[in-house]
CSV table of C-alpha atoms in Angstrom, one decimal:
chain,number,residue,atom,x,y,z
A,1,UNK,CA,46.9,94.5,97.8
A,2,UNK,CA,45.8,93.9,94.2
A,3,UNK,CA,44.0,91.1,93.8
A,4,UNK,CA,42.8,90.8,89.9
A,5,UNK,CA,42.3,92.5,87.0
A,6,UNK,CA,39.8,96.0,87.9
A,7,UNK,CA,38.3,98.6,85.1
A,8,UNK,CA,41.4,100.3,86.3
A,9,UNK,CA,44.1,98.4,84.1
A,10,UNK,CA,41.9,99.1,81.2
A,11,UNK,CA,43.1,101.9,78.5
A,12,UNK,CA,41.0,104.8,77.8
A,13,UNK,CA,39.0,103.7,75.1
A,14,UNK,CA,38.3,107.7,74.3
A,15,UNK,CA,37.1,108.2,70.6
A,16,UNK,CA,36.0,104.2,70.1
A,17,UNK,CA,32.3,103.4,69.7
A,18,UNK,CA,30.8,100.2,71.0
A,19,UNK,CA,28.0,98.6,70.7
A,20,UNK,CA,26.3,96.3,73.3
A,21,UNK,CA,23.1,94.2,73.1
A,22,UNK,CA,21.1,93.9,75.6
A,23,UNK,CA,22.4,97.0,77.3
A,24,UNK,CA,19.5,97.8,79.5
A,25,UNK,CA,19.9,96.0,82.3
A,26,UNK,CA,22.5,93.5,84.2
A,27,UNK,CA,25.9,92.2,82.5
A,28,UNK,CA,24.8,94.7,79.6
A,29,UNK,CA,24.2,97.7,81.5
A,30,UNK,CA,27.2,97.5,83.7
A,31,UNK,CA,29.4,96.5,80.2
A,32,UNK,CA,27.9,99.6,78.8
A,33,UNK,CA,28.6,102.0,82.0
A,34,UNK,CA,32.3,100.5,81.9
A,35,UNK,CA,33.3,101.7,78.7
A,36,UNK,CA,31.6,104.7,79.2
A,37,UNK,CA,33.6,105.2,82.0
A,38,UNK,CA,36.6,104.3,79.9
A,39,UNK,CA,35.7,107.2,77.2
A,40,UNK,CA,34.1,105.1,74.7
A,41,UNK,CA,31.0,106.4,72.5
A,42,UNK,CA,28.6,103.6,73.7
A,43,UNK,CA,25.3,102.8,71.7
A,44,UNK,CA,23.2,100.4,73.9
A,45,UNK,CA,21.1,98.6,71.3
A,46,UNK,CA,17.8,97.1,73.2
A,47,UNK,CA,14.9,95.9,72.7
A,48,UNK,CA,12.8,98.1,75.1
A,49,UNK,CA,13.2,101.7,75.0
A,50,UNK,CA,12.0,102.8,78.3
A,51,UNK,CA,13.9,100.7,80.4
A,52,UNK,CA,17.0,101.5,77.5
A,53,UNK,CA,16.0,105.3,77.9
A,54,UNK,CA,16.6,104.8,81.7
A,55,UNK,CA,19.8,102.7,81.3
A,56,UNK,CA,21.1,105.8,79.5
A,57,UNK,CA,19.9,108.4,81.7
A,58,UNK,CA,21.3,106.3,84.8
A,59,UNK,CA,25.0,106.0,83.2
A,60,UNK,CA,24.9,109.9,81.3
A,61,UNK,CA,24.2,111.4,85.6
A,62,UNK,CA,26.9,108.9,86.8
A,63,UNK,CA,29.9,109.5,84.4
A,64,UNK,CA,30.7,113.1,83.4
A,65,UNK,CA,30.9,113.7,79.6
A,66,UNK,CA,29.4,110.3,78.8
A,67,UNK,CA,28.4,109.6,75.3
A,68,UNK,CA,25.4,106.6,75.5
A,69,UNK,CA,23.2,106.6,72.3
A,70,UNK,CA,20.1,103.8,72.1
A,71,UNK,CA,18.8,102.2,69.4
A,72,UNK,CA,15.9,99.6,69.2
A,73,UNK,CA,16.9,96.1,68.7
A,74,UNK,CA,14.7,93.0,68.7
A,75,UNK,CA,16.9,90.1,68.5
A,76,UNK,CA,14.2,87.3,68.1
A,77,UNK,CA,13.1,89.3,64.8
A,78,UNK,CA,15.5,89.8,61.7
A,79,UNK,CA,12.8,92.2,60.4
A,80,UNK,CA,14.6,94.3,63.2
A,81,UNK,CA,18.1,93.0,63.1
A,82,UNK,CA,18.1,94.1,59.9
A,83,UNK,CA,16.6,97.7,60.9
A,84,UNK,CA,19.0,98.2,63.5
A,85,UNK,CA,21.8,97.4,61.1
A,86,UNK,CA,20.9,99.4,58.7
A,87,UNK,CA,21.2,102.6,61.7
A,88,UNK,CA,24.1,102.0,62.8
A,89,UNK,CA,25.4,101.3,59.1
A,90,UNK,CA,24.1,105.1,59.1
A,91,UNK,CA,25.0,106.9,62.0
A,92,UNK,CA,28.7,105.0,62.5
A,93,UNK,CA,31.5,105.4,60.3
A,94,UNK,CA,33.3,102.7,62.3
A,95,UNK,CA,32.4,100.1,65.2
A,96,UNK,CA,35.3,99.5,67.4
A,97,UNK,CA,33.9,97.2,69.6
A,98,UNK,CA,30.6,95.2,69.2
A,99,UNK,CA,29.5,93.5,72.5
A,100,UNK,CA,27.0,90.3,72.0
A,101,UNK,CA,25.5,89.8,75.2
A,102,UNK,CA,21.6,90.2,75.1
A,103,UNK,CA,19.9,86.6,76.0
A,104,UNK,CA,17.3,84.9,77.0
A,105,UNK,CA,16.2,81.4,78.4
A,106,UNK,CA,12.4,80.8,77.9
A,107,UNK,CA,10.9,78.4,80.8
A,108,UNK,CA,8.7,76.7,77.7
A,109,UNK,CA,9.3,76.1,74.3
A,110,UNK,CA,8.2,79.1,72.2
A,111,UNK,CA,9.2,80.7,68.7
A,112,UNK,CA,10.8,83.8,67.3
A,113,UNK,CA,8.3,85.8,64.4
A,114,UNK,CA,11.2,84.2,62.2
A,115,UNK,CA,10.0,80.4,63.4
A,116,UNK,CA,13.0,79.3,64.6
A,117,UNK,CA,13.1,77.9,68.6
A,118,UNK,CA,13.5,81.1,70.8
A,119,UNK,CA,16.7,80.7,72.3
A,120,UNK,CA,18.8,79.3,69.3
A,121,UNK,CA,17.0,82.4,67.5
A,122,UNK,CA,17.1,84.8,70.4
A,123,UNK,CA,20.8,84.5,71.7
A,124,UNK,CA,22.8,83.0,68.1
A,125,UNK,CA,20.8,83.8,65.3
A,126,UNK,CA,20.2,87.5,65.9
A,127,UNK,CA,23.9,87.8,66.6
A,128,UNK,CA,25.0,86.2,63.9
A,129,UNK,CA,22.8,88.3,61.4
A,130,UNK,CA,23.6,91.6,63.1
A,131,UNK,CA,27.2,91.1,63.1
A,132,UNK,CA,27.3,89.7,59.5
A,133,UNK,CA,25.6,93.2,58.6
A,134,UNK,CA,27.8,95.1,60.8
A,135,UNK,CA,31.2,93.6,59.3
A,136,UNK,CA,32.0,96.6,56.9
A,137,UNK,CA,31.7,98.8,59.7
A,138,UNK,CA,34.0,96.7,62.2
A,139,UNK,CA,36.4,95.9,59.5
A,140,UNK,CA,36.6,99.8,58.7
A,141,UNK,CA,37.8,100.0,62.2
A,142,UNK,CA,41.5,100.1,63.5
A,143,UNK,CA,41.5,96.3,65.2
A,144,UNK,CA,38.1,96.1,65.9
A,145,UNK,CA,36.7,93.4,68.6
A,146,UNK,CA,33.7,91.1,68.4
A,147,UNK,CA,33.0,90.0,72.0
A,148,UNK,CA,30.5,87.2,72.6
A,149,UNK,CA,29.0,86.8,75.7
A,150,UNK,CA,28.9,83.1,76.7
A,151,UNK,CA,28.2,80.9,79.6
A,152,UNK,CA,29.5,78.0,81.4
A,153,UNK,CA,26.7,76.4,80.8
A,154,UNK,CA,27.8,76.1,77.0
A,155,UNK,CA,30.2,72.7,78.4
A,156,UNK,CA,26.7,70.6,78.4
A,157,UNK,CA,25.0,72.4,74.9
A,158,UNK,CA,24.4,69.7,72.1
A,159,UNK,CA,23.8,70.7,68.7
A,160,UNK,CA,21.3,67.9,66.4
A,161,UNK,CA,21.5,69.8,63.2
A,162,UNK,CA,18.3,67.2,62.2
A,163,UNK,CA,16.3,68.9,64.5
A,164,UNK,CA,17.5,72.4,64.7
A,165,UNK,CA,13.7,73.7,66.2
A,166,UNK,CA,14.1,71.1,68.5
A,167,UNK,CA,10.1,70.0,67.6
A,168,UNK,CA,11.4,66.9,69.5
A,169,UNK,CA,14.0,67.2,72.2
A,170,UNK,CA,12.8,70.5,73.7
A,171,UNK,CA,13.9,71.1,77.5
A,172,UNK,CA,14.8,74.1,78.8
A,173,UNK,CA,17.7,73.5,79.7
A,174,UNK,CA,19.0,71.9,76.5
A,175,UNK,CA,17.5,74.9,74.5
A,176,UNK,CA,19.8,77.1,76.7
A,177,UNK,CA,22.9,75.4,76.7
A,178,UNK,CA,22.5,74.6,73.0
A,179,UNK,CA,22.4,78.4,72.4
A,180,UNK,CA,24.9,79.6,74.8
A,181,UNK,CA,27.0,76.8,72.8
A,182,UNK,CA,26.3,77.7,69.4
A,183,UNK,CA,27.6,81.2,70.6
A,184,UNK,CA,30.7,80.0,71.7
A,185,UNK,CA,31.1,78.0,68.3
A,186,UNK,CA,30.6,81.3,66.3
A,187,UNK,CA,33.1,83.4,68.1
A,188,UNK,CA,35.7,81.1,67.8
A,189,UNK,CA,35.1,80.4,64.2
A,190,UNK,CA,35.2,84.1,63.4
A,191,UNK,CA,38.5,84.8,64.9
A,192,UNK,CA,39.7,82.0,62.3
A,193,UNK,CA,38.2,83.2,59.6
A,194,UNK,CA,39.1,86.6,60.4
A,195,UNK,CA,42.8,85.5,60.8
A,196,UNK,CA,42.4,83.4,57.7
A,197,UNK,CA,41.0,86.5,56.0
A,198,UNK,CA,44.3,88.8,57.2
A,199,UNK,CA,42.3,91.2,59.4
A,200,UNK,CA,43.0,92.8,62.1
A,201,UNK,CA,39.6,92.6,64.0
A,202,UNK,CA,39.4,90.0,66.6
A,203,UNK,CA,36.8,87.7,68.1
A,204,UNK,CA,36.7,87.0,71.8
A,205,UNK,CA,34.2,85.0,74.0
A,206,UNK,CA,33.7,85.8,78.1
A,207,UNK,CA,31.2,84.3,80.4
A,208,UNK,CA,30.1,86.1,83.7
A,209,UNK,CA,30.2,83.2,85.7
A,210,UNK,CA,27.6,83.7,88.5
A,211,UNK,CA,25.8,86.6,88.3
A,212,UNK,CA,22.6,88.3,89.7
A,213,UNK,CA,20.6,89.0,86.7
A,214,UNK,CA,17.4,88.1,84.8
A,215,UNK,CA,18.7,85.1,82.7
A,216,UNK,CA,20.7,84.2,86.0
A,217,UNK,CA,17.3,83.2,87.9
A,218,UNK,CA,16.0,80.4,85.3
A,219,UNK,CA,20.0,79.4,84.9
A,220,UNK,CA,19.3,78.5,88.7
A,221,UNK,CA,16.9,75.8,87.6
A,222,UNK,CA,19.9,74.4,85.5
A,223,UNK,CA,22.6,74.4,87.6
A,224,UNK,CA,20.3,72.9,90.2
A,225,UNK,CA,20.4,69.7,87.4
A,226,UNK,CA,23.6,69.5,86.6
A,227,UNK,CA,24.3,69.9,90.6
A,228,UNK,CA,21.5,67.6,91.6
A,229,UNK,CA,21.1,70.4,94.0
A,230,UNK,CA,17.7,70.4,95.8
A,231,UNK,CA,18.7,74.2,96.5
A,232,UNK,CA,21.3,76.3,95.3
A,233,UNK,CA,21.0,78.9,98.4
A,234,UNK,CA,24.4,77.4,99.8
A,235,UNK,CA,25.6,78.5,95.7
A,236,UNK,CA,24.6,81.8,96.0
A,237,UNK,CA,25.6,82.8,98.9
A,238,UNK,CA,28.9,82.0,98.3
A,239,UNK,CA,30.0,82.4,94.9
A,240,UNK,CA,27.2,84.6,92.9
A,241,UNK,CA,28.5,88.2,92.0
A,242,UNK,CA,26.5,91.4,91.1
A,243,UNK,CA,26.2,93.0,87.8
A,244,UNK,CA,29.2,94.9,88.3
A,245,UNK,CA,31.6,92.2,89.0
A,246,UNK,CA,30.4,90.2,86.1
A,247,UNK,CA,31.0,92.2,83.4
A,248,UNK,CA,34.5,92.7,84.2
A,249,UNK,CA,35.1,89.2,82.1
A,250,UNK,CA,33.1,91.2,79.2
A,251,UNK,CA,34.9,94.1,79.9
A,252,UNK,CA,38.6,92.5,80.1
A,253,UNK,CA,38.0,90.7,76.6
A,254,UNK,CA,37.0,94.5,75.3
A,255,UNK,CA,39.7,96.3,76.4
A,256,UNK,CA,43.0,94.5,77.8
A,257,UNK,CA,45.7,95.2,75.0
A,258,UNK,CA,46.9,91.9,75.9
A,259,UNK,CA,43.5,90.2,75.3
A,260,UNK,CA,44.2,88.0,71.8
A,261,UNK,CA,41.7,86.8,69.1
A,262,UNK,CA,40.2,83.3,70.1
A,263,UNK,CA,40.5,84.0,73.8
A,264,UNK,CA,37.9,83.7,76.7
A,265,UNK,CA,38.2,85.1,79.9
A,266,UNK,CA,35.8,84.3,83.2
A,267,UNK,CA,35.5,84.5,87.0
A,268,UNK,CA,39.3,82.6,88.1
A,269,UNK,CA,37.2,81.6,91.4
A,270,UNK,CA,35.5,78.3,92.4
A,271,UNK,CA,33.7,76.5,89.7
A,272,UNK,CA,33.9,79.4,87.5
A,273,UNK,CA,31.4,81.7,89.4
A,274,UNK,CA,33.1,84.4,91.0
A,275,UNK,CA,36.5,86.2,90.9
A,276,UNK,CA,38.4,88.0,89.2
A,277,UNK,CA,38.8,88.1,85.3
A,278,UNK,CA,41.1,85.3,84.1
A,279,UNK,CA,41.8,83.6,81.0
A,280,UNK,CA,39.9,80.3,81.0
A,281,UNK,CA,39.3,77.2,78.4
A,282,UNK,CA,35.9,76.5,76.8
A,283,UNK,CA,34.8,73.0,76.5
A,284,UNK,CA,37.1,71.6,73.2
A,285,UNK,CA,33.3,71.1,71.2
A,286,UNK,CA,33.2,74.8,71.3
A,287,UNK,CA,36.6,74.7,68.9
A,288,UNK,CA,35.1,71.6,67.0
A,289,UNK,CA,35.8,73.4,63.4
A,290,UNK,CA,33.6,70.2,61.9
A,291,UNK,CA,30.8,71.4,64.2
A,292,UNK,CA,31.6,75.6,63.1
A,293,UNK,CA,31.3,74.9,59.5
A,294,UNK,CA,28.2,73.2,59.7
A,295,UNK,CA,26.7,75.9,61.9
A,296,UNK,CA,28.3,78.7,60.1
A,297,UNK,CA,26.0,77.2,56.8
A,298,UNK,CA,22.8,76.7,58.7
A,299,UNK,CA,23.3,80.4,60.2
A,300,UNK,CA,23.5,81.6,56.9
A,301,UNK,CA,21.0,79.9,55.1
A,302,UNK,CA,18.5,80.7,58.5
A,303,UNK,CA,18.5,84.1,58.5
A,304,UNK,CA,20.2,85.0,54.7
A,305,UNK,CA,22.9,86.8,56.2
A,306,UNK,CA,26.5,85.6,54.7
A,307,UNK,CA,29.4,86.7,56.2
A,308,UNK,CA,32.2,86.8,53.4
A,309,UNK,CA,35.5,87.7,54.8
A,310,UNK,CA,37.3,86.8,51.4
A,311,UNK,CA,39.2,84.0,52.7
């Protein structure tokens, strides 16, 4: 008996290229293998290229005839946002689908080489910079889709725009949520604009729920707060997924023909963990358009990339 939405119910996604962030490993990796699967041209645009080398090897000797490029991509530095760009700018005549899910969430409060706080620069800032340069590319494209990879977690993010390196309210868990928030606020403000615009790429948002993977072991430290859990064992043992399981949000919001602009899909199950892919609501500040245009400036005037869709 069928009992959700599988890789099976997507389309062949045969002559599309994607690009996915943080494709090495986890959500990424398993994203990456999906649409490979699917037929898609997949460039898995990473920060490390041995483990990306491997992540490449690893899906090329698991799906016949795949086509997985890497590039290097550094997030935390716009020196190399800007490089990576400029490659894909190069090599791709058109990006069908561009897949923002590379994170972070640093236990202390560090910096990026650009100054900004690492997570705000890490997780929004690098995305918004490389899919500002990307636009001409994705707009070329026949209905291109911008997929942010968000978080649950977003639901307690605060954004004080008078302290946007958070030199005084640092936690870690604030610096997460903030980020994973800001995210959220992007993609839906770029499906507006888009619209507004009279394109025909979307922007979607989808959340893995629980998953096994790097950025999942420090989230267990948060969820531990907001649960006043003294262990989250009974948690994971019941609801976390693996890597494969949650990307299928990622996936759906990619692929599903039905999937519309604005959407965000998670885990139907218990507190949002684990299950299938569903269509879900974001917390309404992620839609706060007062809160979008504000952080739509500050992105741009951060790391001088402007994303003019002529509207």
């Amino acid at each position: 008996m069928k009992t959700g939405w599988t890789l099976a119910d997507a389309p062949p996604q045969t002559s599309r290229t994607a690009v996915v962030t943080g494709a090495n490993a986890g959500i990424g990796k398993e994203t990456a293998r999906g649409l490979a699967t699917l037929g898609a041209t997949v460039v898995l645009a990473c920060r490390n290229p041995e483990t990306s080398a491997a992540a490449r090897d690893d899906i090329v000797a698991e799906v016949p005839g795949a086509e997985v490029e890497v590039i290097d991509l550094d997030l935390a530095s716009l020196d190399s946002v800007r490089a990576a760009a400029a490659e894909l700018n190069r090599r791709f005549p058109r990006i069908d689908m561009l897949v923002n899910n590379a994170g972070v969430m640093c236990a202390r409060r560090d910096l990026t080489p650009d100054g900004f706080e690492m997570d705000f620069g890490t997780n929004f800032l690098g995305h918004f910079a490389l899919t500002g340069l990307l636009m001409d590319r994705l707009l070329a494209a026949d209905a291109a889709r911008i997929v942010t990879v968000g978080s649950h977690v977003h639901r307690a993010g605060t954004i004080d725009f008078s302290d946007i390196r958070m030199d005084r309210t640092f936690s870690t868990a604030g610096a997460y949520s903030r980020a994973k928030l800001a995210q959220m606020v992007f993609a839906f403000e770029l499906d507006r604009r888009l619209k507004a615009a009279g394109e025909k790429a979307i922007s979607l948002a989808a959340h893995p729920g629980g998953t096994r993977t790097g950025v999942m072991r420090e989230q267990n430290k948060f969820l531990q707060w907001a649960y006043h859990a003294p262990s989250l064992r009974w948690l994971t043992d019941r609801f976390i997924m693996d890597p494969p399981e949650g990307a299928l949000p990622v996936l759906r919001a990619a692929t599903d023909p039905k999937a519309a602009g604005g959407q965000y899909y998670g885990p139907v199950g218990s507190l949002g963990l684990a299950g299938p892919p569903v269509l879900v609501e974001p917390s309404p500040k992620a839609k706060d358009m007062v809160v979008a245009d504000r952080l739509w400036d500050v992105a741009e005037e951060l790391t001088g990339v402007s994303i003019d869709l002529g509207a």
